[in-house]
PDB file of C-alpha atoms and ligand atoms in Angstrom:
ATOM      1  CA  MET A   1      -0.269  -0.043  -0.149  1.00 94.00           C
ATOM      2  CA  ASP A   2       1.228   3.577  -0.724  1.00 96.00           C
ATOM      3  CA  LEU A   3       1.245   6.373   1.796  1.00 96.00           C
ATOM      4  CA  LYS A   4      -2.133   7.680   0.862  1.00 97.00           C
ATOM      5  CA  GLY A   5      -4.014   4.474   1.403  1.00 97.00           C
ATOM      6  CA  TYR A   6      -2.501   4.213   4.712  1.00 98.00           C
ATOM      7  CA  ALA A   7      -3.310   7.805   5.606  1.00 97.00           C
ATOM      8  CA  ARG A   8      -7.098   6.970   4.520  1.00 98.00           C
ATOM      9  CA  LEU A   9      -7.181   4.385   7.753  1.00 98.00           C
ATOM     10  CA  SER A  10      -8.634   4.967  11.055  1.00 98.00           C
ATOM     11  CA  GLU A  11      -6.014   5.113  14.252  1.00 97.00           C
ATOM     12  CA  ASP A  12      -7.236   1.511  15.106  1.00 98.00           C
ATOM     13  CA  GLU A  13      -6.713   0.119  11.897  1.00 98.00           C
ATOM     14  CA  LEU A  14      -3.561   1.755  11.697  1.00 98.00           C
ATOM     15  CA  ALA A  15      -2.287   0.392  15.013  1.00 98.00           C
ATOM     16  CA  ASP A  16      -3.282  -3.057  13.994  1.00 98.00           C
ATOM     17  CA  ARG A  17      -1.502  -2.866  11.075  1.00 98.00           C
ATOM     18  CA  VAL A  18       1.842  -1.846  12.524  1.00 98.00           C
ATOM     19  CA  ARG A  19       1.530  -4.773  14.826  1.00 98.00           C
ATOM     20  CA  ARG A  20       0.835  -7.385  11.999  1.00 98.00           C
ATOM     21  CA  LEU A  21       3.759  -5.550   9.835  1.00 98.00           C
ATOM     22  CA  LYS A  22       6.203  -5.531  12.571  1.00 98.00           C
ATOM     23  CA  ARG A  23       5.268  -9.504  13.254  1.00 97.00           C
ATOM     24  CA  GLU A  24       5.745 -10.208   9.190  1.00 98.00           C
ATOM     25  CA  HIS A  25       9.000  -8.366   9.085  1.00 98.00           C
ATOM     26  CA  ASP A  26      10.635  -9.334  12.231  1.00 98.00           C
ATOM     27  CA  ALA A  27      10.843  -5.832  13.632  1.00 98.00           C
ATOM     28  CA  VAL A  28      11.177  -4.283  16.919  1.00 98.00           C
ATOM     29  CA  ILE A  29       9.815  -0.563  17.266  1.00 98.00           C
ATOM     30  CA  LEU A  30      12.149   1.398  19.607  1.00 98.00           C
ATOM     31  CA  GLY A  31      10.167   4.986  20.242  1.00 98.00           C
ATOM     32  CA  HIS A  32      11.511   8.139  21.941  1.00 98.00           C
ATOM     33  CA  ASN A  33       9.591   9.625  24.908  1.00 98.00           C
ATOM     34  CA  TYR A  34       8.857  12.826  22.675  1.00 98.00           C
ATOM     35  CA  GLN A  35       6.904  10.361  20.121  1.00 98.00           C
ATOM     36  CA  ILE A  36       2.959  11.325  19.543  1.00 98.00           C
ATOM     37  CA  GLU A  37       0.872   8.915  21.530  1.00 98.00           C
ATOM     38  CA  GLY A  38      -0.075   6.866  18.624  1.00 98.00           C
ATOM     39  CA  VAL A  39       3.423   6.033  18.065  1.00 98.00           C
ATOM     40  CA  GLN A  40       4.259   5.660  21.673  1.00 98.00           C
ATOM     41  CA  LEU A  41       1.634   2.949  22.053  1.00 98.00           C
ATOM     42  CA  VAL A  42       2.517   0.669  19.301  1.00 98.00           C
ATOM     43  CA  SER A  43       6.446   0.891  20.438  1.00 98.00           C
ATOM     44  CA  ASP A  44       7.478  -2.210  21.637  1.00 98.00           C
ATOM     45  CA  TYR A  45      10.406  -0.127  24.132  1.00 97.00           C
ATOM     46  CA  LEU A  46       9.872   3.899  24.993  1.00 98.00           C
ATOM     47  CA  GLY A  47      12.811   5.238  26.199  1.00 96.00           C
ATOM     48  CA  ASP A  48      15.719   8.242  26.314  1.00 96.00           C
ATOM     49  CA  SER A  49      18.686   8.102  24.268  1.00 95.00           C
ATOM     50  CA  LEU A  50      20.715   5.808  26.441  1.00 90.00           C
ATOM     51  CA  ARG A  51      18.111   3.200  26.755  1.00 94.00           C
ATOM     52  CA  LEU A  52      17.178   3.340  23.108  1.00 95.00           C
ATOM     53  CA  ALA A  53      20.848   2.800  22.408  1.00 91.00           C
ATOM     54  CA  GLN A  54      21.239  -0.119  24.912  1.00 91.00           C
ATOM     55  CA  LEU A  55      18.328  -1.558  23.453  1.00 94.00           C
ATOM     56  CA  ALA A  56      19.613  -1.791  20.150  1.00 92.00           C
ATOM     57  CA  THR A  57      22.126  -3.626  21.201  1.00 91.00           C
ATOM     58  CA  GLU A  58      20.274  -6.291  23.125  1.00 93.00           C
ATOM     59  CA  THR A  59      17.435  -7.091  20.299  1.00 94.00           C
ATOM     60  CA  ASP A  60      17.060 -10.041  18.482  1.00 95.00           C
ATOM     61  CA  ALA A  61      14.811  -8.649  15.884  1.00 96.00           C
ATOM     62  CA  SER A  62      15.883  -8.598  12.210  1.00 93.00           C
ATOM     63  CA  LEU A  63      14.684  -4.915  11.768  1.00 97.00           C
ATOM     64  CA  ILE A  64      14.928  -2.136  14.150  1.00 98.00           C
ATOM     65  CA  ALA A  65      12.131   0.576  13.325  1.00 98.00           C
ATOM     66  CA  LEU A  66      13.796   3.959  15.293  1.00 98.00           C
ATOM     67  CA  CYS A  67      10.745   6.043  16.042  1.00 98.00           C
ATOM     68  CA  GLY A  68      12.769   9.229  16.917  1.00 98.00           C
ATOM     69  CA  VAL A  69      15.215  11.320  15.004  1.00 98.00           C
ATOM     70  CA  ARG A  70      18.281  10.467  12.458  1.00 98.00           C
ATOM     71  CA  PHE A  71      20.988  10.553  15.189  1.00 98.00           C
ATOM     72  CA  MET A  72      18.871   7.894  17.487  1.00 98.00           C
ATOM     73  CA  ALA A  73      18.662   5.721  14.504  1.00 98.00           C
ATOM     74  CA  GLU A  74      22.433   6.161  13.073  1.00 98.00           C
ATOM     75  CA  SER A  75      23.360   5.165  16.929  1.00 97.00           C
ATOM     76  CA  ALA A  76      21.380   2.041  16.362  1.00 96.00           C
ATOM     77  CA  LYS A  77      23.047   1.348  13.144  1.00 96.00           C
ATOM     78  CA  ILE A  78      26.566   1.787  14.437  1.00 96.00           C
ATOM     79  CA  LEU A  79      25.744  -0.545  17.473  1.00 94.00           C
ATOM     80  CA  ASN A  80      24.405  -3.120  15.012  1.00 92.00           C
ATOM     81  CA  PRO A  81      26.024  -2.820  11.478  1.00 94.00           C
ATOM     82  CA  GLU A  82      24.635  -6.208  10.512  1.00 93.00           C
ATOM     83  CA  LYS A  83      21.332  -5.358  11.255  1.00 94.00           C
ATOM     84  CA  LYS A  84      18.737  -3.388   8.976  1.00 97.00           C
ATOM     85  CA  VAL A  85      17.565   0.070  10.703  1.00 98.00           C
ATOM     86  CA  ILE A  86      15.140   2.260   9.366  1.00 98.00           C
ATOM     87  CA  LEU A  87      14.073   5.774  10.267  1.00 98.00           C
ATOM     88  CA  PRO A  88      10.442   6.182   9.103  1.00 98.00           C
ATOM     89  CA  SER A  89      10.214   9.551   8.560  1.00 98.00           C
ATOM     90  CA  GLU A  90      13.160  10.241   6.558  1.00 97.00           C
ATOM     91  CA  SER A  91      13.517  13.891   7.038  1.00 97.00           C
ATOM     92  CA  ALA A  92      12.940  13.794  10.960  1.00 98.00           C
ATOM     93  CA  GLY A  93      16.456  14.959  12.135  1.00 98.00           C
ATOM     94  CA  CYS A  94      17.927  17.011  14.912  1.00 98.00           C
ATOM     95  CA  PRO A  95      18.632  20.719  14.226  1.00 98.00           C
ATOM     96  CA  MET A  96      21.136  20.723  17.459  1.00 98.00           C
ATOM     97  CA  ALA A  97      23.189  17.809  15.705  1.00 98.00           C
ATOM     98  CA  ASP A  98      23.344  19.648  12.452  1.00 98.00           C
ATOM     99  CA  MET A  99      24.779  22.811  14.177  1.00 98.00           C
ATOM    100  CA  ILE A 100      28.136  20.817  13.884  1.00 98.00           C
ATOM    101  CA  ASP A 101      29.877  18.936  10.982  1.00 98.00           C
ATOM    102  CA  GLY A 102      32.895  16.935  11.039  1.00 98.00           C
ATOM    103  CA  ASP A 103      35.157  19.749   9.296  1.00 98.00           C
ATOM    104  CA  ASP A 104      33.727  22.244  12.117  1.00 98.00           C
ATOM    105  CA  LEU A 105      35.122  19.599  14.695  1.00 98.00           C
ATOM    106  CA  ARG A 106      38.398  18.923  12.770  1.00 98.00           C
ATOM    107  CA  ARG A 107      38.964  22.541  13.189  1.00 98.00           C
ATOM    108  CA  PHE A 108      37.958  22.580  17.079  1.00 98.00           C
ATOM    109  CA  LYS A 109      40.391  19.907  17.782  1.00 98.00           C
ATOM    110  CA  ALA A 110      42.965  21.634  15.739  1.00 98.00           C
ATOM    111  CA  ALA A 111      42.759  24.723  18.192  1.00 98.00           C
ATOM    112  CA  TYR A 112      42.996  22.230  21.206  1.00 98.00           C
ATOM    113  CA  PRO A 113      45.459  19.759  20.370  1.00 98.00           C
ATOM    114  CA  GLY A 114      45.518  16.473  22.598  1.00 97.00           C
ATOM    115  CA  VAL A 115      42.238  17.437  24.598  1.00 98.00           C
ATOM    116  CA  PRO A 116      39.876  14.766  24.580  1.00 98.00           C
ATOM    117  CA  VAL A 117      36.370  15.282  22.682  1.00 98.00           C
ATOM    118  CA  VAL A 118      33.198  14.312  24.513  1.00 98.00           C
ATOM    119  CA  CYS A 119      30.511  14.577  21.903  1.00 98.00           C
ATOM    120  CA  TYR A 120      26.554  14.227  22.978  1.00 98.00           C
ATOM    121  CA  VAL A 121      24.776  11.392  21.131  1.00 98.00           C
ATOM    122  CA  ASN A 122      22.616  14.420  19.139  1.00 98.00           C
ATOM    123  CA  THR A 123      25.315  14.288  16.528  1.00 98.00           C
ATOM    124  CA  SER A 124      26.130  12.907  13.390  1.00 98.00           C
ATOM    125  CA  ALA A 125      27.960   9.913  12.705  1.00 98.00           C
ATOM    126  CA  GLU A 126      30.563  11.622  11.109  1.00 98.00           C
ATOM    127  CA  VAL A 127      31.036  13.841  14.167  1.00 98.00           C
ATOM    128  CA  LYS A 128      31.017  10.785  16.723  1.00 98.00           C
ATOM    129  CA  ALA A 129      33.719   9.176  14.402  1.00 98.00           C
ATOM    130  CA  GLU A 130      35.846  12.289  15.104  1.00 98.00           C
ATOM    131  CA  SER A 131      35.158  12.061  18.933  1.00 98.00           C
ATOM    132  CA  ASP A 132      36.849   9.866  21.989  1.00 98.00           C
ATOM    133  CA  VAL A 133      33.510   9.159  23.666  1.00 98.00           C
ATOM    134  CA  CYS A 134      29.899   9.889  23.494  1.00 98.00           C
ATOM    135  CA  CYS A 135      27.398  10.836  26.297  1.00 97.00           C
ATOM    136  CA  THR A 136      23.860  11.129  26.582  1.00 96.00           C
ATOM    137  CA  SER A 137      21.812  13.499  28.918  1.00 96.00           C
ATOM    138  CA  SER A 138      21.782  10.960  31.668  1.00 95.00           C
ATOM    139  CA  ASN A 139      25.483  10.018  31.899  1.00 96.00           C
ATOM    140  CA  ALA A 140      27.161  13.126  30.691  1.00 98.00           C
ATOM    141  CA  VAL A 141      28.907  14.126  33.817  1.00 98.00           C
ATOM    142  CA  ASP A 142      29.797  10.539  34.626  1.00 98.00           C
ATOM    143  CA  ILE A 143      31.459  10.029  31.446  1.00 98.00           C
ATOM    144  CA  VAL A 144      33.535  13.193  31.758  1.00 98.00           C
ATOM    145  CA  ARG A 145      34.484  12.384  35.141  1.00 97.00           C
ATOM    146  CA  ALA A 146      35.685   8.825  33.862  1.00 97.00           C
ATOM    147  CA  LEU A 147      38.048  10.510  31.523  1.00 96.00           C
ATOM    148  CA  GLU A 148      40.273  12.409  34.383  1.00 96.00           C
ATOM    149  CA  ALA A 149      41.305  14.868  31.901  1.00 98.00           C
ATOM    150  CA  GLU A 150      42.203  18.645  32.784  1.00 98.00           C
ATOM    151  CA  ARG A 151      40.345  19.902  29.563  1.00 98.00           C
ATOM    152  CA  VAL A 152      37.479  18.650  27.420  1.00 98.00           C
ATOM    153  CA  LEU A 153      36.124  19.877  24.602  1.00 99.00           C
ATOM    154  CA  PHE A 154      32.035  19.443  24.479  1.00 99.00           C
ATOM    155  CA  VAL A 155      30.149  19.111  21.307  1.00 99.00           C
ATOM    156  CA  PRO A 156      27.708  20.192  20.300  1.00 98.00           C
ATOM    157  CA  ASP A 157      25.258  21.714  23.051  1.00 98.00           C
ATOM    158  CA  ARG A 158      26.519  24.558  25.236  1.00 98.00           C
ATOM    159  CA  ASN A 159      23.664  24.448  27.817  1.00 98.00           C
ATOM    160  CA  LEU A 160      24.678  20.442  28.556  1.00 98.00           C
ATOM    161  CA  ALA A 161      28.151  21.442  28.533  1.00 98.00           C
ATOM    162  CA  SER A 162      27.549  24.335  31.105  1.00 98.00           C
ATOM    163  CA  TYR A 163      25.639  22.235  33.381  1.00 98.00           C
ATOM    164  CA  VAL A 164      28.291  19.091  33.373  1.00 98.00           C
ATOM    165  CA  ALA A 165      30.760  21.946  34.061  1.00 98.00           C
ATOM    166  CA  THR A 166      29.197  22.613  37.435  1.00 98.00           C
ATOM    167  CA  LYS A 167      29.473  19.040  38.442  1.00 98.00           C
ATOM    168  CA  VAL A 168      33.007  18.288  37.301  1.00 98.00           C
ATOM    169  CA  LYS A 169      36.673  19.144  38.085  1.00 98.00           C
ATOM    170  CA  ALA A 170      37.587  19.461  34.505  1.00 98.00           C
ATOM    171  CA  GLU A 171      37.493  22.439  31.978  1.00 98.00           C
ATOM    172  CA  VAL A 172      34.600  22.135  29.601  1.00 98.00           C
ATOM    173  CA  ILE A 173      35.307  23.857  26.742  1.00 99.00           C
ATOM    174  CA  PRO A 174      32.117  23.923  24.685  1.00 98.00           C
ATOM    175  CA  TRP A 175      30.806  24.441  21.066  1.00 98.00           C
ATOM    176  CA  GLN A 176      27.968  26.709  20.640  1.00 98.00           C
ATOM    177  CA  GLY A 177      25.048  24.577  19.745  1.00 98.00           C
ATOM    178  CA  HIS A 178      21.600  24.580  21.339  1.00 98.00           C
ATOM    179  CA  CYS A 179      18.088  23.057  21.271  1.00 98.00           C
ATOM    180  CA  TYR A 180      15.749  25.217  19.968  1.00 98.00           C
ATOM    181  CA  VAL A 181      13.026  23.423  22.271  1.00 98.00           C
ATOM    182  CA  HIS A 182      14.571  23.637  25.445  1.00 98.00           C
ATOM    183  CA  ASP A 183      16.956  26.622  24.702  1.00 98.00           C
ATOM    184  CA  MET A 184      13.073  28.633  24.916  1.00 97.00           C
ATOM    185  CA  PHE A 185      12.518  27.971  28.545  1.00 98.00           C
ATOM    186  CA  VAL A 186      12.941  31.357  30.398  1.00 98.00           C
ATOM    187  CA  VAL A 187      13.443  31.816  34.182  1.00 98.00           C
ATOM    188  CA  GLU A 188      10.030  33.382  34.091  1.00 98.00           C
ATOM    189  CA  ASP A 189       8.531  30.050  32.925  1.00 98.00           C
ATOM    190  CA  VAL A 190       9.786  28.650  36.374  1.00 98.00           C
ATOM    191  CA  GLU A 191       8.560  31.675  38.269  1.00 98.00           C
ATOM    192  CA  LEU A 192       5.178  31.107  36.650  1.00 98.00           C
ATOM    193  CA  ALA A 193       4.888  27.351  37.033  1.00 98.00           C
ATOM    194  CA  ARG A 194       5.977  27.955  40.625  1.00 98.00           C
ATOM    195  CA  ALA A 195       3.240  30.513  41.448  1.00 98.00           C
ATOM    196  CA  GLU A 196       0.668  28.406  39.332  1.00 98.00           C
ATOM    197  CA  HIS A 197       1.431  25.197  41.357  1.00 98.00           C
ATOM    198  CA  PRO A 198       2.944  26.203  45.028  1.00 98.00           C
ATOM    199  CA  GLY A 199       5.047  23.363  46.440  1.00 98.00           C
ATOM    200  CA  VAL A 200       5.195  20.956  43.158  1.00 98.00           C
ATOM    201  CA  PRO A 201       9.000  20.058  42.127  1.00 98.00           C
ATOM    202  CA  ILE A 202      10.675  21.105  39.054  1.00 98.00           C
ATOM    203  CA  VAL A 203      12.455  18.766  36.821  1.00 98.00           C
ATOM    204  CA  VAL A 204      14.172  19.993  33.765  1.00 98.00           C
ATOM    205  CA  HIS A 205      16.234  18.973  31.059  1.00 98.00           C
ATOM    206  CA  PRO A 206      19.916  19.462  30.995  1.00 98.00           C
ATOM    207  CA  GLU A 207      19.687  21.208  27.557  1.00 98.00           C
ATOM    208  CA  SER A 208      18.019  23.886  29.474  1.00 98.00           C
ATOM    209  CA  PRO A 209      19.495  27.431  29.773  1.00 98.00           C
ATOM    210  CA  PRO A 210      21.874  27.588  32.989  1.00 98.00           C
ATOM    211  CA  GLY A 211      19.407  30.089  34.533  1.00 98.00           C
ATOM    212  CA  VAL A 212      16.587  27.830  34.372  1.00 98.00           C
ATOM    213  CA  ILE A 213      18.621  24.840  35.777  1.00 98.00           C
ATOM    214  CA  GLU A 214      19.535  26.940  38.818  1.00 98.00           C
ATOM    215  CA  LEU A 215      16.280  27.347  39.705  1.00 98.00           C
ATOM    216  CA  SER A 216      14.921  23.804  39.322  1.00 98.00           C
ATOM    217  CA  ASP A 217      14.743  21.127  41.717  1.00 98.00           C
ATOM    218  CA  TYR A 218      16.151  18.394  39.666  1.00 98.00           C
ATOM    219  CA  VAL A 219      17.858  17.791  36.288  1.00 98.00           C
ATOM    220  CA  ALA A 220      17.224  14.679  34.721  1.00 98.00           C
ATOM    221  CA  SER A 221      17.125  12.799  31.204  1.00 98.00           C
ATOM    222  CA  THR A 222      13.508  11.974  29.868  1.00 98.00           C
ATOM    223  CA  GLY A 223      14.428   8.349  31.342  1.00 97.00           C
ATOM    224  CA  GLY A 224      15.590   9.992  34.426  1.00 98.00           C
ATOM    225  CA  MET A 225      12.204  12.145  34.418  1.00 98.00           C
ATOM    226  CA  MET A 226      10.167   8.583  33.993  1.00 98.00           C
ATOM    227  CA  LYS A 227      11.980   7.628  37.269  1.00 98.00           C
ATOM    228  CA  LEU A 228      10.980  10.978  39.132  1.00 98.00           C
ATOM    229  CA  ALA A 229       7.682  10.238  37.959  1.00 98.00           C
ATOM    230  CA  ALA A 230       7.146   7.041  39.774  1.00 98.00           C
ATOM    231  CA  GLU A 231       8.474   8.927  42.796  1.00 98.00           C
ATOM    232  CA  HIS A 232       6.412  12.073  42.900  1.00 98.00           C
ATOM    233  CA  ASP A 233       2.440  12.791  42.708  1.00 98.00           C
ATOM    234  CA  GLU A 234       2.625  16.016  40.828  1.00 98.00           C
ATOM    235  CA  LEU A 235       5.768  17.202  39.105  1.00 98.00           C
ATOM    236  CA  ILE A 236       6.352  20.555  36.629  1.00 98.00           C
ATOM    237  CA  VAL A 237       8.279  19.029  33.840  1.00 98.00           C
ATOM    238  CA  GLY A 238      10.533  21.042  31.694  1.00 98.00           C
ATOM    239  CA  THR A 239      11.167  19.500  28.482  1.00 98.00           C
ATOM    240  CA  GLU A 240       9.260  18.433  25.458  1.00 98.00           C
ATOM    241  CA  ILE A 241       5.262  17.992  25.718  1.00 98.00           C
ATOM    242  CA  GLY A 242       5.559  14.057  24.517  1.00 97.00           C
ATOM    243  CA  MET A 243       7.245  13.420  27.801  1.00 98.00           C
ATOM    244  CA  VAL A 244       4.629  15.182  30.062  1.00 98.00           C
ATOM    245  CA  GLU A 245       1.633  12.996  27.839  1.00 97.00           C
ATOM    246  CA  ARG A 246       3.290   9.942  28.582  1.00 98.00           C
ATOM    247  CA  MET A 247       3.744  10.465  32.401  1.00 98.00           C
ATOM    248  CA  ASN A 248       0.104  11.607  32.456  1.00 98.00           C
ATOM    249  CA  ARG A 249      -1.014   8.611  30.442  1.00 98.00           C
ATOM    250  CA  GLU A 250       1.160   6.213  32.457  1.00 98.00           C
ATOM    251  CA  TYR A 251      -0.130   7.709  35.883  1.00 98.00           C
ATOM    252  CA  PRO A 252      -3.543   8.809  35.202  1.00 98.00           C
ATOM    253  CA  GLU A 253      -4.730   9.361  38.978  1.00 98.00           C
ATOM    254  CA  ARG A 254      -1.424  12.049  39.313  1.00 98.00           C
ATOM    255  CA  ASP A 255      -0.782  15.391  38.073  1.00 98.00           C
ATOM    256  CA  TYR A 256       2.314  16.397  35.818  1.00 98.00           C
ATOM    257  CA  TYR A 257       2.397  19.906  34.291  1.00 98.00           C
ATOM    258  CA  PRO A 258       4.611  21.144  31.637  1.00 98.00           C
ATOM    259  CA  LEU A 259       6.971  24.111  32.158  1.00 98.00           C
ATOM    260  CA  SER A 260       5.531  25.442  28.880  1.00 97.00           C
ATOM    261  CA  SER A 261       2.893  23.844  26.078  1.00 94.00           C
ATOM    262  CA  PHE A 262       4.885  25.501  23.628  1.00 96.00           C
ATOM    263  CA  ALA A 263       7.906  22.811  23.904  1.00 98.00           C
ATOM    264  CA  VAL A 264       7.224  20.807  20.691  1.00 98.00           C
ATOM    265  CA  CYS A 265       9.872  19.432  18.979  1.00 98.00           C
ATOM    266  CA  ARG A 266       8.723  19.336  15.412  1.00 98.00           C
ATOM    267  CA  ASN A 267      11.303  16.733  14.221  1.00 98.00           C
ATOM    268  CA  MET A 268      10.094  14.371  16.854  1.00 98.00           C
ATOM    269  CA  LYS A 269       6.603  15.083  15.373  1.00 98.00           C
ATOM    270  CA  MET A 270       7.448  13.809  11.844  1.00 98.00           C
ATOM    271  CA  THR A 271       6.628   9.855  12.764  1.00 98.00           C
ATOM    272  CA  ASP A 272       3.188   9.316  12.568  1.00 98.00           C
ATOM    273  CA  LEU A 273       1.275   5.801  11.953  1.00 98.00           C
ATOM    274  CA  PRO A 274       1.033   5.908   8.375  1.00 98.00           C
ATOM    275  CA  ARG A 275       4.490   6.690   7.818  1.00 98.00           C
ATOM    276  CA  LEU A 276       5.463   4.090  10.582  1.00 98.00           C
ATOM    277  CA  ALA A 277       3.325   1.106   8.667  1.00 98.00           C
ATOM    278  CA  TRP A 278       4.296   2.480   5.249  1.00 98.00           C
ATOM    279  CA  ALA A 279       8.038   2.113   6.889  1.00 98.00           C
ATOM    280  CA  LEU A 280       7.469  -1.356   7.719  1.00 98.00           C
ATOM    281  CA  GLU A 281       5.822  -2.289   4.730  1.00 98.00           C
ATOM    282  CA  HIS A 282       8.921  -1.073   2.545  1.00 98.00           C
ATOM    283  CA  GLU A 283      11.681  -1.491   5.419  1.00 98.00           C
ATOM    284  CA  GLN A 284      12.337   1.937   4.719  1.00 98.00           C
ATOM    285  CA  HIS A 285      14.044   4.658   5.185  1.00 98.00           C
ATOM    286  CA  GLU A 286      17.200   2.607   5.602  1.00 98.00           C
ATOM    287  CA  ILE A 287      20.042   3.915   7.601  1.00 98.00           C
ATOM    288  CA  GLU A 288      23.476   3.757   5.801  1.00 98.00           C
ATOM    289  CA  ILE A 289      26.720   4.866   7.024  1.00 98.00           C
ATOM    290  CA  PRO A 290      30.107   4.438   5.426  1.00 98.00           C
ATOM    291  CA  ALA A 291      32.063   1.469   6.586  1.00 97.00           C
ATOM    292  CA  GLU A 292      35.039   3.504   8.069  1.00 98.00           C
ATOM    293  CA  THR A 293      32.957   6.363   9.359  1.00 98.00           C
ATOM    294  CA  LEU A 294      30.858   3.527  11.158  1.00 98.00           C
ATOM    295  CA  GLU A 295      33.829   1.814  12.574  1.00 98.00           C
ATOM    296  CA  ARG A 296      35.278   4.991  14.102  1.00 98.00           C
ATOM    297  CA  ALA A 297      32.069   5.978  15.632  1.00 98.00           C
ATOM    298  CA  ARG A 298      31.159   2.683  17.079  1.00 97.00           C
ATOM    299  CA  GLY A 299      34.531   3.032  19.149  1.00 97.00           C
ATOM    300  CA  ALA A 300      33.179   6.269  20.690  1.00 98.00           C
ATOM    301  CA  LEU A 301      29.864   4.971  21.270  1.00 97.00           C
ATOM    302  CA  SER A 302      30.920   1.661  22.539  1.00 95.00           C
ATOM    303  CA  ARG A 303      33.411   3.612  24.789  1.00 96.00           C
ATOM    304  CA  MET A 304      30.133   5.381  26.373  1.00 95.00           C
ATOM    305  CA  LEU A 305      28.287   2.033  26.802  1.00 92.00           C
ATOM    306  CA  GLU A 306      31.527   0.642  28.507  1.00 92.00           C
ATOM    307  CA  LEU A 307      31.519   3.357  30.796  1.00 89.00           C
ATOM    308  CA  SER A 308      27.515   3.616  31.482  1.00 82.00           C
TER     309      SER A 308
HETATM  310  P1  13P B 401      17.099  11.953  26.141  1.00 56.75           P
HETATM  311  O1  13P B 401      18.273  11.240  25.952  1.00 56.75           O
HETATM  312  O2  13P B 401      16.802  12.852  27.759  1.00 56.75           O
HETATM  313  O3  13P B 401      15.778  11.383  25.921  1.00 56.75           O
HETATM  314  O4  13P B 401      17.119  13.174  25.103  1.00 56.75           O
HETATM  315  C1  13P B 401      17.280  13.180  24.121  1.00 56.75           C
HETATM  316  C2  13P B 401      16.853  14.581  23.267  1.00 56.75           C
HETATM  317  O5  13P B 401      16.727  14.752  22.108  1.00 56.75           O
HETATM  318  C3  13P B 401      16.335  15.566  24.152  1.00 56.75           C
HETATM  319  O6  13P B 401      15.955  16.647  23.460  1.00 56.75           O
HETATM  320 FE1  SF4 B 402      17.125  17.934  18.886  1.00 56.75          FE
HETATM  321 FE2  SF4 B 402      16.055  19.274  20.634  1.00 56.75          FE
HETATM  322 FE3  SF4 B 402      14.493  17.682  18.891  1.00 56.75          FE
HETATM  323 FE4  SF4 B 402      16.177  16.657  20.855  1.00 56.75          FE
HETATM  324  S1  SF4 B 402      14.545  17.969  21.454  1.00 56.75           S
HETATM  325  S2  SF4 B 402      15.619  15.974  19.135  1.00 56.75           S
HETATM  326  S3  SF4 B 402      17.695  18.069  21.027  1.00 56.75           S
HETATM  327  S4  SF4 B 402      15.746  19.767  18.246  1.00 56.75           S
END
């Protein structure tokens, strides 16, 4: 069936179709916490970037459908070169990952000879290939500490770099990238949320600006936020809206409030059920990475998993 045909089916028909196609193609669906609800509900596993990378190394399925953005599907491929990995929406990239490329990083390294490079997983395979070790928002502090270096280059997120710098002894030299979704949180959002929900703790993602992080009670990856939800009846949640929707769905008797209801990652919302069904039927869009880049990127990602 073509994409238009799938688009004519109802939500229930699409969910049934996705489940059937998944069995027929021996596929596993790995979904990020920011995916739309319909995609979250048909995913075999939901998680943050670290969990999705770990799950990709644990699955027996021969086809991995990564419902998220391109760097997540690339990470799954890098860790499983023999498996077919597909990204249902070909144009679902991460704008932050696009803020640095291989040439940029080579120039950055040349300006700081011998200083190790820690790259956030929100990067292309080419940038990972130029890096010493990767990190995610849940292990960035531990990874930088484990390096025991006096200085590290940290790419591409300046906000995550600045958060890590408050927790480690090393000097953290940042690349000036940012996430357009988290970078728009402002101190006034925190003040307003506290006034509206007195006494309710605030958790924010470390991609948020330093002033917002300073005023919050917790800083966590999306996986860490789900753990906090298990422990709190109420939370104000400073990240993409899909995370807050998952919390309220899984704990219907509790209340999780978005720090801002404008925090929507357009790229994460590009995957919908018609595209997922079409992608499973046609096993598209396949992730392909040149062998040499993949091998070098695998070194940085594997090193992260060993240290996690
Ligand atoms: P997590 O690893 O915390 O899920 O973050 C991924 C991401 O893209 C945040 O914007
Ligand atoms: Fe990239 Fe930000 Fe979207 Fe995460 S929320 S995928 S960092 S643009």
